[in-house]
Amino acid sequence: MTTAPQTNLRQAAERVLLGNWIGHSTVPSRSLYPHQWSWDSAFIAVGLRHLSPRRAQVELESLLGSQWADGRIPHISFSPAVARDAYFPGPDFWQASTTGGVETSGIIQPPVHALAAWLTHQADEAESVRRGFLPRIYPKLVAWHTYLRARRDLGGRGLVAIVHPWESGMDNSPAWDEALARVTPAPLDSFTRRDTDHASTTDRPTDLDYGRYVQLAATYRDHGYDDSRTPFEFALEDPAFNALLITSEHALADIAEALGLDPAHHLKAAEELTGALGALFRGGLFHARDLRGEGLVDAGTISGLIPLIVPELPQATELLATARGERFGLGRVHLVPSYDLTGPEFERKRYWRGPSWFNTAWLIHRGLVCRGEQEQADKLRADLLELAGSTDFAEYVDPYDGSPRGAQTFSWTAALALDLLSSN
């Protein structure tokens, strides 16, 4: 039975998604993020499928229209309707575009796309079949996964590596601190930040770290975004990135079956990745592995809990215990903190260094349901929905008091709230 508060929340979430729609895609935030972001669009499509399955399909098709010839899906697709200097780094910095002339960034973000595509198809199978949605996007998603496994196994152990903190989607995580410390930052007078025009400097990455982000991106750009010849100073195997790739390989298997194709190679890829992922597990949590440093990083972050979404995960019981323990306080703090509550770098308000995010909470919720932990999942769902409504769909929240941080009317917050409302 739908209650009046649920109806009101649903309508509010729909208003956010409609308000951030720009005709072919949805911006994360009109102010802070005025273009199309890769993993944002995947999460947005998950919610849009309940509002308009066709619009969810268009969201993903639009993003895949920015795919490069090598298969990568860039993390930003720039809108020509937005001033070129409205966001930094913008198109003039990246100097990258598709053969069709779409200007993009040159780095990537976590591969949630096949999962989003499969859920979108399931929302209205008749409409999906009528539009030929799966036959058109399946080859593109296969090319995306092929790029990751063929070009980004930089450690030679079967796991995908990220080459920039932004590729993790968890930009300012303490997991990247040691690796970033090796990077000489770009001079502060060589660029102008735009993020602090719209958000508090106390919430955002420091100028020093931002200079390092810029330098890493510039080095990749200056080597033609060539993974084989770029001298990556930053290269890490991130557990969340690889867990999402595993989940999306399972989704590709489902898509292949729906198309009458053999899913075996997707299931084999998922199995191989799951086995390789185990090497990142230590002390009840998955940790990133620094390929230019000394193995597993010490920092315990939300990335290490995301593998809960992986089917048949051997480490699931220990991982659940860690989630519920003092380090992450699942069920005792709001959502799931982005960093170990007991860790030395914990900051309850600074971007990815402690605050709780709605997209990672949605993933943990999905993992709990997958593990049969329905009571815990229901509690997390209720917390997410309450906070989404009370914070006007904030980008993220303080894990202790639930106060809003970052942007508001944030698209993936609205989309994932709408998804959880619709799953009741």
C-alpha positions as a printed NumPy array, in Angstrom:
array([[  0.   ,   0.   ,   0.   ],
       [  1.371,   3.411,  -1.007],
       [  1.209,   6.044,   1.726],
       [  0.865,   9.803,   1.278],
       [  4.518,  10.464,   2.287],
       [  5.688,   7.883,  -0.267],
       [  3.559,   9.5  ,  -2.954],
       [  4.966,  12.906,  -2.098],
       [  8.532,  11.588,  -2.169],
       [  7.925,   9.892,  -5.504],
       [  6.551,  13.097,  -7.006],
       [  9.477,  15.104,  -5.631],
       [ 11.993,  12.62 ,  -7.064],
       [ 10.277,  12.75 , -10.437],
       [ 10.466,  16.573, -10.389],
       [ 14.22 ,  16.406,  -9.843],
       [ 14.715,  14.021, -12.759],
       [ 12.466,  16.024, -15.04 ],
       [ 14.174,  19.261, -13.979],
       [ 17.66 ,  17.908, -14.713],
       [ 16.7  ,  16.349, -18.054],
       [ 18.302,  18.203, -21.001],
       [ 16.565,  16.508, -23.912],
       [ 18.697,  13.385, -24.36 ],
       [ 20.325,  12.88 , -20.964],
       [ 20.203,  14.01 , -17.348],
       [ 22.791,  16.229, -15.689],
       [ 23.771,  15.215, -12.146],
       [ 23.33 ,  18.8  , -10.942],
       [ 22.462,  21.944, -12.872],
       [ 25.114,  23.938, -11.007],
       [ 28.028,  21.72 ,  -9.989],
       [ 27.905,  19.081, -12.751],
       [ 26.309,  20.584, -15.905],
       [ 27.284,  17.803, -18.358],
       [ 26.62 ,  14.058, -18.67 ],
       [ 28.621,  11.804, -16.34 ],
       [ 29.148,   8.124, -17.059],
       [ 28.239,   6.241, -13.883],
       [ 25.737,   8.932, -12.923],
       [ 23.788,   8.188, -16.088],
       [ 23.75 ,   4.487, -15.263],
       [ 22.303,   5.124, -11.79 ],
       [ 19.913,   7.707, -13.213],
       [ 18.608,   5.201, -15.766],
       [ 17.858,   2.758, -12.915],
       [ 15.426,   5.316, -11.494],
       [ 14.183,   6.732, -14.783],
       [ 12.913,   3.295, -15.798],
       [ 10.102,   3.737, -13.27 ],
       [  9.192,   7.16 , -14.652],
       [  9.704,   6.433, -18.347],
       [ 11.413,   3.235, -19.557],
       [ 11.946,   4.847, -22.931],
       [ 13.683,   7.849, -21.377],
       [ 15.906,   5.477, -19.379],
       [ 16.839,   3.757, -22.638],
       [ 17.625,   7.105, -24.26 ],
       [ 19.778,   8.067, -21.248],
       [ 22.006,   5.037, -21.788],
       [ 21.942,   5.294, -25.577],
       [ 23.029,   8.925, -25.316],
       [ 25.964,   8.   , -23.105],
       [ 26.997,   5.162, -25.411],
       [ 26.945,   7.666, -28.257],
       [ 30.099,   9.094, -26.646],
       [ 31.937,   5.755, -26.725],
       [ 35.417,   5.793, -28.204],
       [ 36.597,   3.512, -31.009],
       [ 38.687,   1.522, -28.514],
       [ 35.535,   0.725, -26.518],
       [ 36.02 ,   3.021, -23.553],
       [ 33.11 ,   5.047, -22.225],
       [ 34.53 ,   8.423, -21.146],
       [ 33.559,   9.746, -17.758],
       [ 32.156,  13.029, -19.137],
       [ 30.283,  13.781, -22.327],
       [ 30.32 ,  17.55 , -22.725],
       [ 27.199,  19.452, -23.677],
       [ 27.782,  22.035, -26.416],
       [ 25.004,  24.146, -24.859],
       [ 27.137,  24.791, -21.749],
       [ 29.834,  27.469, -21.708],
       [ 33.237,  25.893, -22.329],
       [ 34.677,  27.275, -19.1  ],
       [ 31.671,  26.468, -16.882],
       [ 33.342,  23.289, -15.632],
       [ 37.006,  22.461, -15.132],
       [ 38.597,  20.417, -16.568],
       [ 36.462,  21.163, -19.599],
       [ 36.693,  20.138, -23.249],
       [ 39.585,  22.498, -24.002],
       [ 41.667,  20.728, -21.366],
       [ 40.862,  17.151, -22.403],
       [ 41.21 ,  17.741, -26.166],
       [ 39.244,  14.569, -26.861],
       [ 36.307,  13.844, -29.114],
       [ 34.616,  10.902, -30.791],
       [ 34.572,  10.307, -34.537],
       [ 31.082,  11.786, -34.45 ],
       [ 32.409,  15.028, -32.963],
       [ 31.175,  14.599, -29.382],
       [ 33.653,  16.234, -27.009],
       [ 34.507,  14.093, -24.001],
       [ 37.01 ,  13.573, -21.228],
       [ 39.664,  10.894, -21.671],
       [ 39.263,   8.869, -18.482],
       [ 36.555,   6.428, -17.414],
       [ 34.267,   5.57 , -14.484],
       [ 32.972,   2.33 , -12.925],
       [ 31.101,  -0.032, -15.289],
       [ 27.545,  -0.013, -13.924],
       [ 26.105,   0.328, -17.407],
       [ 25.223,  -3.26 , -18.309],
       [ 23.397,  -3.702, -15.003],
       [ 21.47 ,  -0.477, -15.656],
       [ 20.679,  -1.616, -19.205],
       [ 19.329,  -4.974, -18.051],
       [ 17.152,  -3.389, -15.356],
       [ 15.906,  -0.841, -17.888],
       [ 14.973,  -3.617, -20.316],
       [ 13.082,  -5.464, -17.585],
       [ 11.049,  -2.358, -16.746],
       [  9.142,  -2.609, -20.052],
       [ 10.257,  -5.539, -22.16 ],
       [  7.706,  -4.838, -24.899],
       [  8.956,  -1.272, -25.371],
       [ 12.549,  -2.461, -25.247],
       [ 11.91 ,  -5.054, -27.948],
       [  9.927,  -2.581, -30.053],
       [ 12.821,  -0.115, -30.034],
       [ 15.492,  -2.779, -30.502],
       [ 17.17 ,  -1.543, -27.337],
       [ 19.177,  -4.621, -26.379],
       [ 20.412,  -5.535, -29.895],
       [ 21.71 ,  -1.986, -30.349],
       [ 23.495,  -1.564, -27.022],
       [ 24.774,  -5.101, -26.426],
       [ 27.749,  -4.823, -28.844],
       [ 28.689,  -1.477, -27.315],
       [ 28.632,  -2.886, -23.798],
       [ 30.706,  -5.871, -24.911],
       [ 33.247,  -3.481, -26.456],
       [ 33.351,  -1.512, -23.193],
       [ 34.072,  -4.594, -21.107],
       [ 36.602,  -5.819, -23.672],
       [ 38.465,  -2.514, -23.421],
       [ 38.619,  -2.805, -19.634],
       [ 39.878,  -6.372, -19.533],
       [ 42.256,  -6.062, -22.493],
       [ 43.704,  -2.581, -21.942],
       [ 43.449,  -2.004, -18.212],
       [ 44.837,  -5.203, -16.68 ],
       [ 47.987,  -3.261, -15.858],
       [ 49.036,  -5.626, -13.091],
       [ 48.659,  -8.772, -15.175],
       [ 46.55 , -10.455, -12.488],
       [ 43.167, -10.345, -14.196],
       [ 41.842,  -7.217, -12.469],
       [ 41.116,  -3.828, -14.011],
       [ 43.214,  -0.864, -12.859],
       [ 42.206,   2.759, -12.552],
       [ 44.752,   5.41 , -13.572],
       [ 43.156,   8.462, -11.967],
       [ 41.204,   8.922,  -8.706],
       [ 38.263,  10.263, -10.712],
       [ 37.993,   6.892, -12.477],
       [ 36.933,   5.282,  -9.212],
       [ 33.992,   7.694,  -8.884],
       [ 35.219,   8.139,  -5.288],
       [ 37.569,  10.971,  -6.144],
       [ 38.924,  12.074,  -2.778],
       [ 39.072,   8.702,  -1.007],
       [ 41.858,   8.169,   1.549],
       [ 42.655,   4.99 ,  -0.382],
       [ 44.39 ,   7.174,  -2.981],
       [ 46.456,   9.306,  -0.582],
       [ 49.726,   7.361,  -0.685],
       [ 49.689,   6.98 ,  -4.453],
       [ 48.788,  10.641,  -4.982],
       [ 51.617,  11.762,  -2.708],
       [ 54.056,  10.53 ,  -5.375],
       [ 52.569,  12.881,  -7.982],
       [ 54.034,  16.35 ,  -8.493],
       [ 50.994,  18.646,  -8.709],
       [ 50.336,  20.988, -11.59 ],
       [ 51.072,  24.594, -10.544],
       [ 48.038,  26.192,  -8.92 ],
       [ 48.267,  29.17 , -11.262],
       [ 47.965,  26.888, -14.3  ],
       [ 44.239,  26.167, -13.826],
       [ 41.085,  27.618, -12.281],
       [ 38.823,  25.368, -10.234],
       [ 35.084,  25.68 , -10.792],
       [ 33.806,  23.195,  -8.21 ],
       [ 34.392,  25.602,  -5.316],
       [ 32.151,  28.163,  -7.039],
       [ 29.235,  25.915,  -6.079],
       [ 30.398,  23.998,  -2.998],
       [ 32.215,  24.791,   0.237],
       [ 35.997,  24.447,   0.149],
       [ 35.779,  22.542,   3.438],
       [ 33.776,  19.834,   1.659],
       [ 35.869,  19.553,  -1.502],
       [ 39.358,  18.162,  -2.242],
       [ 42.267,  20.416,  -1.293],
       [ 44.046,  22.575,  -3.883],
       [ 47.121,  20.363,  -3.52 ],
       [ 45.188,  17.209,  -4.379],
       [ 43.368,  18.976,  -7.197],
       [ 46.731,  19.955,  -8.669],
       [ 47.69 ,  16.284,  -8.62 ],
       [ 44.44 ,  15.31 , -10.331],
       [ 45.161,  17.843, -13.071],
       [ 48.715,  16.611, -13.56 ],
       [ 47.66 ,  12.967, -13.871],
       [ 45.008,  13.861, -16.442],
       [ 47.428,  16.067, -18.394],
       [ 50.033,  13.292, -18.574],
       [ 47.464,  10.817, -19.91 ],
       [ 46.236,  13.415, -22.424],
       [ 49.754,  14.249, -23.582],
       [ 50.347,  10.553, -24.319],
       [ 47.237,  10.356, -26.465],
       [ 45.257,   8.421, -23.825],
       [ 47.295,   5.396, -24.852],
       [ 47.232,   2.819, -22.054],
       [ 50.29 ,   1.033, -23.4  ],
       [ 52.664,   3.996, -23.468],
       [ 51.466,   6.374, -20.752],
       [ 53.866,   6.334, -17.752],
       [ 51.129,   6.002, -15.14 ],
       [ 52.282,   7.286, -11.745],
       [ 48.894,   6.337, -10.33 ],
       [ 47.625,   2.819, -11.062],
       [ 45.497,   0.861,  -8.605],
       [ 43.17 ,  -2.136,  -8.7  ],
       [ 40.004,  -0.832,  -7.035],
       [ 37.662,  -3.423,  -5.456],
       [ 34.445,  -1.51 ,  -6.19 ],
       [ 35.339,  -0.974,  -9.844],
       [ 36.044,  -4.672, -10.323],
       [ 32.985,  -5.771,  -8.338],
       [ 30.786,  -3.63 , -10.57 ],
       [ 32.424,  -5.13 , -13.638],
       [ 31.62 ,  -8.61 , -12.304],
       [ 27.998,  -7.632, -11.697],
       [ 27.755,  -6.143, -15.165],
       [ 29.24 ,  -9.286, -16.728],
       [ 26.392, -11.216, -15.102],
       [ 23.995,  -8.64 , -16.562],
       [ 25.571,  -9.095, -20.006],
       [ 24.992, -12.828, -19.654],
       [ 21.296, -12.105, -19.047],
       [ 21.208,  -9.76 , -22.041],
       [ 22.918, -12.34 , -24.24 ],
       [ 20.351, -14.972, -23.251],
       [ 17.507, -12.566, -23.991],
       [ 18.988, -12.084, -27.463],
       [ 19.346, -15.821, -28.043],
       [ 23.146, -15.654, -27.748],
       [ 25.537, -17.804, -25.736],
       [ 26.147, -16.208, -22.293],
       [ 29.023, -18.544, -21.408],
       [ 31.882, -16.115, -22.056],
       [ 30.293, -13.478, -19.821],
       [ 29.809, -15.996, -17.02 ],
       [ 33.407, -17.15 , -17.453],
       [ 34.649, -13.565, -17.268],
       [ 32.619, -12.995, -14.093],
       [ 34.006, -16.175, -12.551],
       [ 37.605, -15.244, -13.403],
       [ 37.201, -11.727, -12.034],
       [ 35.596, -13.03 ,  -8.837],
       [ 38.551, -15.359,  -8.291],
       [ 41.064, -12.58 ,  -8.943],
       [ 39.2  , -10.204,  -6.632],
       [ 39.948, -12.475,  -3.682],
       [ 43.581, -11.309,  -3.734],
       [ 42.391,  -7.885,  -2.546],
       [ 40.765,  -9.287,   0.612],
       [ 42.519,  -8.766,   3.919],
       [ 41.301,  -8.396,   7.481],
       [ 37.612,  -8.711,   6.672],
       [ 37.612,  -6.079,   3.908],
       [ 38.641,  -5.676,   0.288],
       [ 41.473,  -3.162,  -0.231],
       [ 42.805,  -1.416,  -3.32 ],
       [ 46.145,  -2.687,  -4.616],
       [ 48.731,  -0.047,  -5.538],
       [ 50.548,  -1.259,  -8.662],
       [ 53.249,   1.38 ,  -8.265],
       [ 53.606,   0.971,  -4.512],
       [ 53.826,  -1.811,  -1.971],
       [ 50.708,  -3.894,  -2.49 ],
       [ 47.397,  -3.475,  -0.7  ],
       [ 46.697,  -0.026,   0.731],
       [ 45.778,   0.156,   4.4  ],
       [ 42.82 ,   2.538,   4.11 ],
       [ 39.442,   0.878,   4.639],
       [ 36.778,   2.466,   2.458],
       [ 33.274,   1.887,   1.133],
       [ 34.916,   0.508,  -2.024],
       [ 35.93 ,  -2.515,   0.029],
       [ 32.298,  -3.275,   0.929],
       [ 30.828,  -2.923,  -2.57 ],
       [ 31.782,  -6.544,  -3.483],
       [ 28.742,  -7.559,  -1.407],
       [ 26.864,  -7.22 ,  -4.715],
       [ 28.933, -10.007,  -6.327],
       [ 27.026, -13.318,  -6.603],
       [ 28.611, -16.323,  -4.891],
       [ 31.238, -14.183,  -3.182],
       [ 33.373, -16.463,  -0.947],
       [ 34.171, -13.626,   1.483],
       [ 30.571, -12.446,   1.969],
       [ 30.146, -13.544,   5.597],
       [ 33.318, -11.807,   6.77 ],
       [ 32.456,  -8.735,   4.71 ],
       [ 29.025,  -8.467,   6.311],
       [ 30.614,  -8.65 ,   9.748],
       [ 32.913,  -5.749,   8.85 ],
       [ 30.007,  -3.683,   7.538],
       [ 28.156,  -4.161,  10.819],
       [ 31.199,  -3.586,  13.006],
       [ 32.601,  -0.395,  14.48 ],
       [ 34.438,   0.557,  11.294],
       [ 31.292,   1.186,   9.198],
       [ 28.454,   0.953,  11.718],
       [ 25.846,  -0.411,   9.317],
       [ 22.459,   0.139,  10.931],
       [ 23.824,   2.515,  13.602],
       [ 24.848,   5.5  ,  11.455],
       [ 23.158,   7.018,   8.419],
       [ 23.52 ,   4.984,   5.212],
       [ 27.095,   3.644,   4.926],
       [ 30.098,   5.94 ,   5.534],
       [ 32.57 ,   6.286,   2.691],
       [ 35.557,   5.709,   4.975],
       [ 36.315,   3.748,   8.13 ],
       [ 34.732,   5.614,  11.06 ],
       [ 37.748,   4.709,  13.205],
       [ 40.344,   5.589,  10.55 ],
       [ 42.933,   8.347,  11.002],
       [ 41.792,  10.292,   7.925],
       [ 38.067,  10.259,   8.728],
       [ 36.323,  13.596,   8.036],
       [ 32.573,  13.508,   8.368],
       [ 31.972,  16.361,   5.893],
       [ 34.728,  16.165,   3.279],
       [ 34.057,  14.58 ,  -0.101],
       [ 34.506,  10.755,   0.049],
       [ 36.536,  10.926,   3.284],
       [ 33.682,   9.996,   5.604],
       [ 30.281,  11.226,   4.36 ],
       [ 27.65 ,   8.711,   3.284],
       [ 26.534,   8.589,  -0.335],
       [ 23.219,   7.462,  -1.754],
       [ 24.608,   5.508,  -4.707],
       [ 26.931,   3.384,  -2.586],
       [ 24.108,   2.818,  -0.073],
       [ 21.928,   1.604,  -2.962],
       [ 24.663,  -0.831,  -3.973],
       [ 25.063,  -2.091,  -0.405],
       [ 21.27 ,  -2.472,  -0.2  ],
       [ 21.378,  -4.565,  -3.365],
       [ 24.152,  -6.665,  -1.858],
       [ 22.178,  -7.229,   1.343],
       [ 19.138,  -8.39 ,  -0.634],
       [ 21.383, -10.668,  -2.7  ],
       [ 22.72 , -12.189,   0.535],
       [ 19.232, -12.725,   1.981],
       [ 19.745, -10.056,   4.667],
       [ 16.258,  -8.615,   4.195],
       [ 15.811,  -7.036,   7.629],
       [ 19.083,  -5.099,   7.338],
       [ 18.241,  -4.184,   3.745],
       [ 14.823,  -2.845,   4.761],
       [ 16.38 ,  -0.679,   7.456],
       [ 18.917,   0.76 ,   5.019],
       [ 16.172,   1.35 ,   2.457],
       [ 14.051,   3.249,   4.983],
       [ 17.025,   5.41 ,   5.989],
       [ 17.863,   6.212,   2.371],
       [ 14.293,   7.215,   1.549],
       [ 13.898,   9.35 ,   4.664],
       [ 17.178,  11.18 ,   4.036],
       [ 16.486,  11.676,   0.337],
       [ 13.268,  13.471,   1.199],
       [ 14.508,  15.45 ,   4.195],
       [ 17.658,  16.732,   2.444],
       [ 16.006,  17.68 ,  -0.874],
       [ 17.933,  14.834,  -2.562],
       [ 21.388,  15.855,  -1.379],
       [ 24.537,  14.593,  -3.088],
       [ 25.735,  13.035,   0.194],
       [ 25.169,  13.358,   3.958],
       [ 26.961,  13.467,   7.288],
       [ 26.933,   9.854,   8.527],
       [ 26.249,  10.891,  12.124],
       [ 23.519,  13.51 ,  11.913],
       [ 22.299,  13.025,   8.318],
       [ 22.753,  16.7  ,   7.425],
       [ 22.998,  17.416,   3.68 ],
       [ 26.346,  18.046,   2.011],
       [ 27.346,  18.904,  -1.538],
       [ 24.746,  19.665,  -4.195],
       [ 21.016,  19.285,  -3.695],
       [ 18.345,  18.098,  -6.152],
       [ 21.028,  15.599,  -7.149],
       [ 19.899,  13.279,  -9.92 ],
       [ 21.178,   9.911,  -8.772],
       [ 19.82 ,  10.492,  -5.289],
       [ 16.374,  11.133,  -6.745],
       [ 16.681,   8.232,  -9.191],
       [ 17.753,   5.662,  -6.62 ],
       [ 15.109,   6.824,  -4.147],
       [ 12.55 ,   6.349,  -6.907],
       [ 13.919,   2.861,  -7.556],
       [ 13.648,   1.841,  -3.911],
       [ 10.168,   3.328,  -3.65 ],
       [  9.147,   1.225,  -6.624],
       [ 10.669,  -1.97 ,  -5.231],
       [  8.37 ,  -2.038,  -2.182]])
